[in-house]
Amino acid sequence: MTMEAIRTITELEDKSRAERSEAEARVKQALAEAEHEGQTQLKKARREAAEHGREMLRNAEARAAKAAEEVAKRAEAESDALRASAKGRLNEAADMIVGRVVKS
């Protein structure tokens, strides 16, 4: 009976070691898969963040271009108004000069 008990205990210990080894292998595999999934999600998040950044930059550039166009239009309108005002005064200035020349 003693030999039979020792053999049974040895078999149970071997079986226990094998099960533990299999469990450790499954844990390592699960960790590896989780790490891989995490890396995949990280790369995806980085790509999405980069695309979002590019989209924000495009929007900012479009708004800046629109603002610059509006400023240019206002400047052109002000310039036209100044030119028109100057043209109107040109005749007055010419009349004044002619008047002074004639008086002298």
XYZ file of N, CA, C and O in Angstrom, residues 2-94:
372
model
N 1.976 1.219 0.629
C 2.847 2.371 0.687
C 3.354 2.725 -0.696
O 3.386 3.901 -1.068
N 3.767 1.743 -1.472
C 4.258 2.015 -2.837
C 3.133 2.556 -3.709
O 3.361 3.449 -4.518
N 1.959 1.995 -3.531
C 0.806 2.461 -4.300
C 0.475 3.903 -3.932
O 0.187 4.734 -4.797
N 0.557 4.262 -2.661
C 0.268 5.619 -2.205
C 1.325 6.581 -2.741
O 1.004 7.697 -3.180
N 2.589 6.165 -2.715
C 3.673 7.013 -3.243
C 3.477 7.237 -4.735
O 3.635 8.351 -5.238
N 3.116 6.198 -5.464
C 2.889 6.303 -6.900
C 1.704 7.245 -7.169
O 1.764 8.076 -8.073
N 0.652 7.134 -6.411
C -0.520 7.989 -6.575
C -0.154 9.448 -6.303
O -0.536 10.351 -7.061
N 0.587 9.666 -5.227
C 1.016 11.023 -4.882
C 1.911 11.588 -5.975
O 1.761 12.746 -6.386
N 2.827 10.789 -6.495
C 3.734 11.220 -7.556
C 2.940 11.572 -8.812
O 3.204 12.593 -9.465
N 1.975 10.737 -9.146
C 1.149 11.005 -10.322
C 0.354 12.311 -10.140
O 0.242 13.104 -11.068
N -0.196 12.486 -8.927
C -0.950 13.708 -8.655
C -0.045 14.942 -8.712
O -0.452 15.994 -9.238
N 1.168 14.825 -8.191
C 2.112 15.946 -8.258
C 2.481 16.262 -9.700
O 2.551 17.428 -10.094
N 2.721 15.213 -10.494
C 3.051 15.413 -11.916
C 1.885 16.074 -12.648
O 2.077 16.996 -13.459
N 0.685 15.575 -12.360
C -0.503 16.146 -12.990
C -0.679 17.611 -12.575
O -0.989 18.465 -13.403
N -0.436 17.887 -11.296
C -0.548 19.253 -10.788
C 0.468 20.170 -11.460
O 0.148 21.301 -11.839
N 1.711 19.696 -11.625
C 2.744 20.496 -12.305
C 2.359 20.750 -13.762
O 2.529 21.856 -14.284
N 1.832 19.727 -14.410
C 1.438 19.879 -15.812
C 0.303 20.902 -15.939
O 0.315 21.756 -16.834
N -0.685 20.805 -15.044
C -1.800 21.749 -15.083
C -1.322 23.170 -14.796
O -1.771 24.131 -15.416
N -0.407 23.294 -13.828
C 0.132 24.615 -13.505
C 0.894 25.178 -14.707
O 0.773 26.352 -15.050
N 1.673 24.341 -15.356
C 2.434 24.758 -16.520
C 1.489 25.202 -17.642
O 1.724 26.225 -18.300
N 0.425 24.437 -17.858
C -0.566 24.806 -18.875
C -1.248 26.125 -18.516
O -1.466 26.980 -19.388
N -1.570 26.291 -17.246
C -2.205 27.540 -16.805
C -1.266 28.722 -17.015
O -1.688 29.793 -17.469
N -0.001 28.555 -16.693
C 0.977 29.623 -16.912
C 1.103 29.945 -18.391
O 1.205 31.117 -18.775
N 1.076 28.915 -19.220
C 1.156 29.134 -20.669
C -0.069 29.906 -21.158
O 0.049 30.820 -21.983
N -1.256 29.555 -20.630
C -2.475 30.267 -21.029
C -2.424 31.728 -20.570
O -2.826 32.632 -21.300
N -1.913 31.940 -19.369
C -1.791 33.309 -18.864
C -0.819 34.102 -19.734
O -1.093 35.245 -20.104
N 0.324 33.504 -20.071
C 1.297 34.192 -20.929
C 0.677 34.517 -22.287
O 0.879 35.605 -22.833
N -0.083 33.562 -22.830
C -0.732 33.779 -24.119
C -1.760 34.905 -24.010
O -1.818 35.786 -24.879
N -2.541 34.902 -22.939
C -3.545 35.943 -22.748
C -2.870 37.306 -22.586
O -3.338 38.309 -23.138
N -1.760 37.352 -21.851
C -1.026 38.605 -21.696
C -0.471 39.093 -23.029
O -0.533 40.286 -23.339
N 0.064 38.163 -23.802
C 0.606 38.528 -25.115
C -0.499 39.074 -26.020
O -0.310 40.083 -26.718
N -1.652 38.424 -25.998
C -2.779 38.884 -26.812
C -3.265 40.255 -26.335
O -3.568 41.127 -27.152
N -3.329 40.435 -25.011
C -3.756 41.723 -24.466
C -2.757 42.817 -24.841
O -3.148 43.942 -25.188
N -1.474 42.502 -24.771
C -0.433 43.466 -25.150
C -0.567 43.831 -26.630
O -0.501 45.012 -26.994
N -0.763 42.814 -27.457
C -0.924 43.058 -28.887
C -2.159 43.920 -29.145
O -2.120 44.892 -29.915
N -3.271 43.600 -28.491
C -4.497 44.379 -28.660
C -4.293 45.811 -28.171
O -4.745 46.769 -28.807
N -3.602 45.954 -27.063
C -3.312 47.291 -26.542
C -2.467 48.101 -27.512
O -2.733 49.293 -27.741
N -1.451 47.472 -28.083
C -0.607 48.165 -29.067
C -1.420 48.557 -30.302
O -1.258 49.652 -30.843
N -2.295 47.654 -30.724
C -3.146 47.943 -31.880
C -4.055 49.132 -31.591
O -4.189 50.036 -32.415
N -4.671 49.131 -30.407
C -5.552 50.240 -30.029
C -4.766 51.548 -29.910
O -5.254 52.607 -30.289
N -3.553 51.461 -29.376
C -2.708 52.651 -29.248
C -2.362 53.227 -30.614
O -2.461 54.438 -30.839
N -1.982 52.354 -31.551
C -1.675 52.825 -32.904
C -2.904 53.462 -33.554
O -2.803 54.499 -34.212
N -4.052 52.832 -33.345
C -5.295 53.370 -33.907
C -5.592 54.741 -33.307
O -5.936 55.680 -34.033
N -5.448 54.853 -31.998
C -5.713 56.134 -31.331
C -4.746 57.207 -31.827
O -5.141 58.360 -32.044
N -3.485 56.834 -32.016
C -2.505 57.801 -32.525
C -2.857 58.255 -33.936
O -2.746 59.432 -34.272
N -3.253 57.296 -34.786
C -3.649 57.647 -36.158
C -4.858 58.591 -36.140
O -4.894 59.579 -36.867
N -5.852 58.247 -35.302
C -7.044 59.085 -35.228
C -6.708 60.475 -34.697
O -7.236 61.473 -35.186
N -5.833 60.531 -33.701
C -5.436 61.825 -33.142
C -4.684 62.652 -34.185
O -4.906 63.864 -34.312
N -3.819 61.995 -34.938
C -3.074 62.706 -35.985
C -4.029 63.227 -37.056
O -3.904 64.371 -37.511
N -4.991 62.417 -37.439
C -5.965 62.842 -38.449
C -6.813 63.993 -37.906
O -7.087 64.956 -38.626
N -7.195 63.889 -36.654
C -7.973 64.966 -36.037
C -7.154 66.260 -36.023
O -7.682 67.341 -36.314
N -5.876 66.142 -35.701
C -4.996 67.316 -35.706
C -4.877 67.923 -37.091
O -4.935 69.155 -37.255
N -4.733 67.059 -38.095
C -4.655 67.564 -39.476
C -5.964 68.248 -39.873
O -5.950 69.295 -40.527
N -7.080 67.672 -39.465
C -8.385 68.255 -39.778
C -8.532 69.619 -39.098
O -9.005 70.585 -39.716
N -8.114 69.712 -37.859
C -8.172 70.992 -37.149
C -7.292 72.023 -37.841
O -7.674 73.192 -37.974
N -6.116 71.602 -38.296
C -5.210 72.510 -39.002
C -5.832 72.980 -40.311
O -5.779 74.169 -40.638
N -6.445 72.057 -41.057
C -7.113 72.449 -42.308
C -8.225 73.461 -42.031
O -8.365 74.455 -42.755
N -9.004 73.214 -40.982
C -10.088 74.142 -40.640
C -9.532 75.506 -40.254
O -10.069 76.543 -40.660
N -8.470 75.510 -39.468
C -7.860 76.773 -39.044
C -7.313 77.528 -40.251
O -7.469 78.758 -40.360
N -6.680 76.810 -41.162
C -6.148 77.452 -42.367
C -7.272 78.028 -43.216
O -7.148 79.129 -43.766
N -8.387 77.305 -43.315
C -9.524 77.794 -44.098
C -10.104 79.054 -43.452
O -10.429 80.031 -44.155
N -10.239 79.040 -42.123
C -10.750 80.231 -41.437
C -9.795 81.414 -41.603
O -10.227 82.545 -41.817
N -8.492 81.141 -41.522
C -7.498 82.205 -41.683
C -7.551 82.777 -43.097
O -7.473 83.992 -43.293
N -7.698 81.908 -44.089
C -7.782 82.371 -45.482
C -9.024 83.224 -45.679
O -8.979 84.272 -46.345
N -10.134 82.799 -45.085
C -11.377 83.569 -45.211
C -11.224 84.931 -44.530
O -11.629 85.954 -45.081
N -10.615 84.935 -43.346
C -10.409 86.206 -42.633
C -9.486 87.116 -43.434
O -9.723 88.328 -43.530
N -8.428 86.560 -44.012
C -7.499 87.359 -44.812
C -8.211 87.935 -46.038
O -7.980 89.090 -46.410
N -9.077 87.142 -46.627
C -9.830 87.616 -47.797
C -10.756 88.768 -47.408
O -10.851 89.770 -48.131
N -11.396 88.645 -46.254
C -12.284 89.714 -45.798
C -11.493 90.997 -45.498
O -11.924 92.094 -45.844
N -10.331 90.852 -44.876
C -9.484 92.012 -44.591
C -9.043 92.664 -45.898
O -9.052 93.896 -46.035
N -8.660 91.836 -46.869
C -8.229 92.375 -48.158
C -9.377 93.110 -48.843
O -9.170 94.183 -49.436
N -10.591 92.575 -48.757
C -11.745 93.243 -49.370
C -12.018 94.586 -48.699
O -12.291 95.587 -49.375
N -11.935 94.599 -47.355
C -12.153 95.869 -46.646
C -11.071 96.884 -47.009
O -11.353 98.068 -47.225
N -9.832 96.419 -47.085
C -8.725 97.325 -47.434
C -8.915 97.864 -48.849
O -8.678 99.063 -49.106
N -9.351 97.023 -49.763
C -9.590 97.459 -51.142
C -10.721 98.492 -51.188
O -10.625 99.501 -51.888
N -11.767 98.243 -50.404
C -12.894 99.186 -50.372
C -12.450 100.527 -49.793
O -12.813 101.599 -50.320
N -11.669 100.489 -48.718
C -11.166 101.726 -48.127
C -10.245 102.459 -49.103
O -10.292 103.687 -49.222
N -9.431 101.707 -49.815
C -8.532 102.297 -50.807
C -9.326 102.954 -51.923
O -9.000 104.070 -52.359
N -10.363 102.280 -52.391
C -11.216 102.850 -53.437
C -11.878 104.137 -52.948
O -11.954 105.128 -53.693
N -12.333 104.122 -51.700
C -12.976 105.310 -51.144
C -11.984 106.466 -51.058
O -12.316 107.616 -51.387
N -10.761 106.175 -50.617
C -9.739 107.218 -50.537
C -9.393 107.763 -51.923
O -9.207 108.976 -52.100
N -9.288 106.881 -52.916
C -8.986 107.329 -54.279
C -10.119 108.217 -54.811
O -9.871 109.246 -55.432
N -11.344 107.804 -54.553
C -12.490 108.602 -55.025
C -12.489 109.963 -54.356
O -12.738 111.002 -55.006
N -12.199 109.968 -53.058
C -12.143 111.246 -52.336
C -11.022 112.118 -52.889
O -11.199 113.327 -53.075
N -9.884 111.510 -53.160
C -8.744 112.262 -53.702
C -9.075 112.812 -55.090
O -8.721 113.945 -55.417
N -9.754 112.027 -55.910
C -10.132 112.501 -57.246
C -11.069 113.693 -57.141
O -10.968 114.652 -57.906
N -11.979 113.618 -56.207
C -12.925 114.721 -56.020
C -12.206 115.995 -55.610
O -12.584 117.096 -56.016
N -11.195 115.870 -54.822
C -10.457 117.041 -54.365
C -9.428 117.510 -55.390
O -8.911 118.619 -55.281
N -9.106 116.670 -56.369
C -8.133 117.036 -57.380
C -8.608 118.264 -58.167
O -7.828 119.184 -58.404
N -9.866 118.242 -58.535
C -10.413 119.393 -59.274
C -10.380 120.652 -58.413
O -10.044 121.745 -58.903
N -10.730 120.500 -57.134
C -10.684 121.657 -56.229
C -9.259 122.191 -56.116
O -9.036 123.405 -56.129
N -8.295 121.290 -55.995
C -6.893 121.694 -55.872
C -6.428 122.397 -57.143
O -5.726 123.416 -57.083
N -6.819 121.855 -58.289
C -6.432 122.479 -59.562
C -7.040 123.875 -59.665
O -6.363 124.839 -60.087
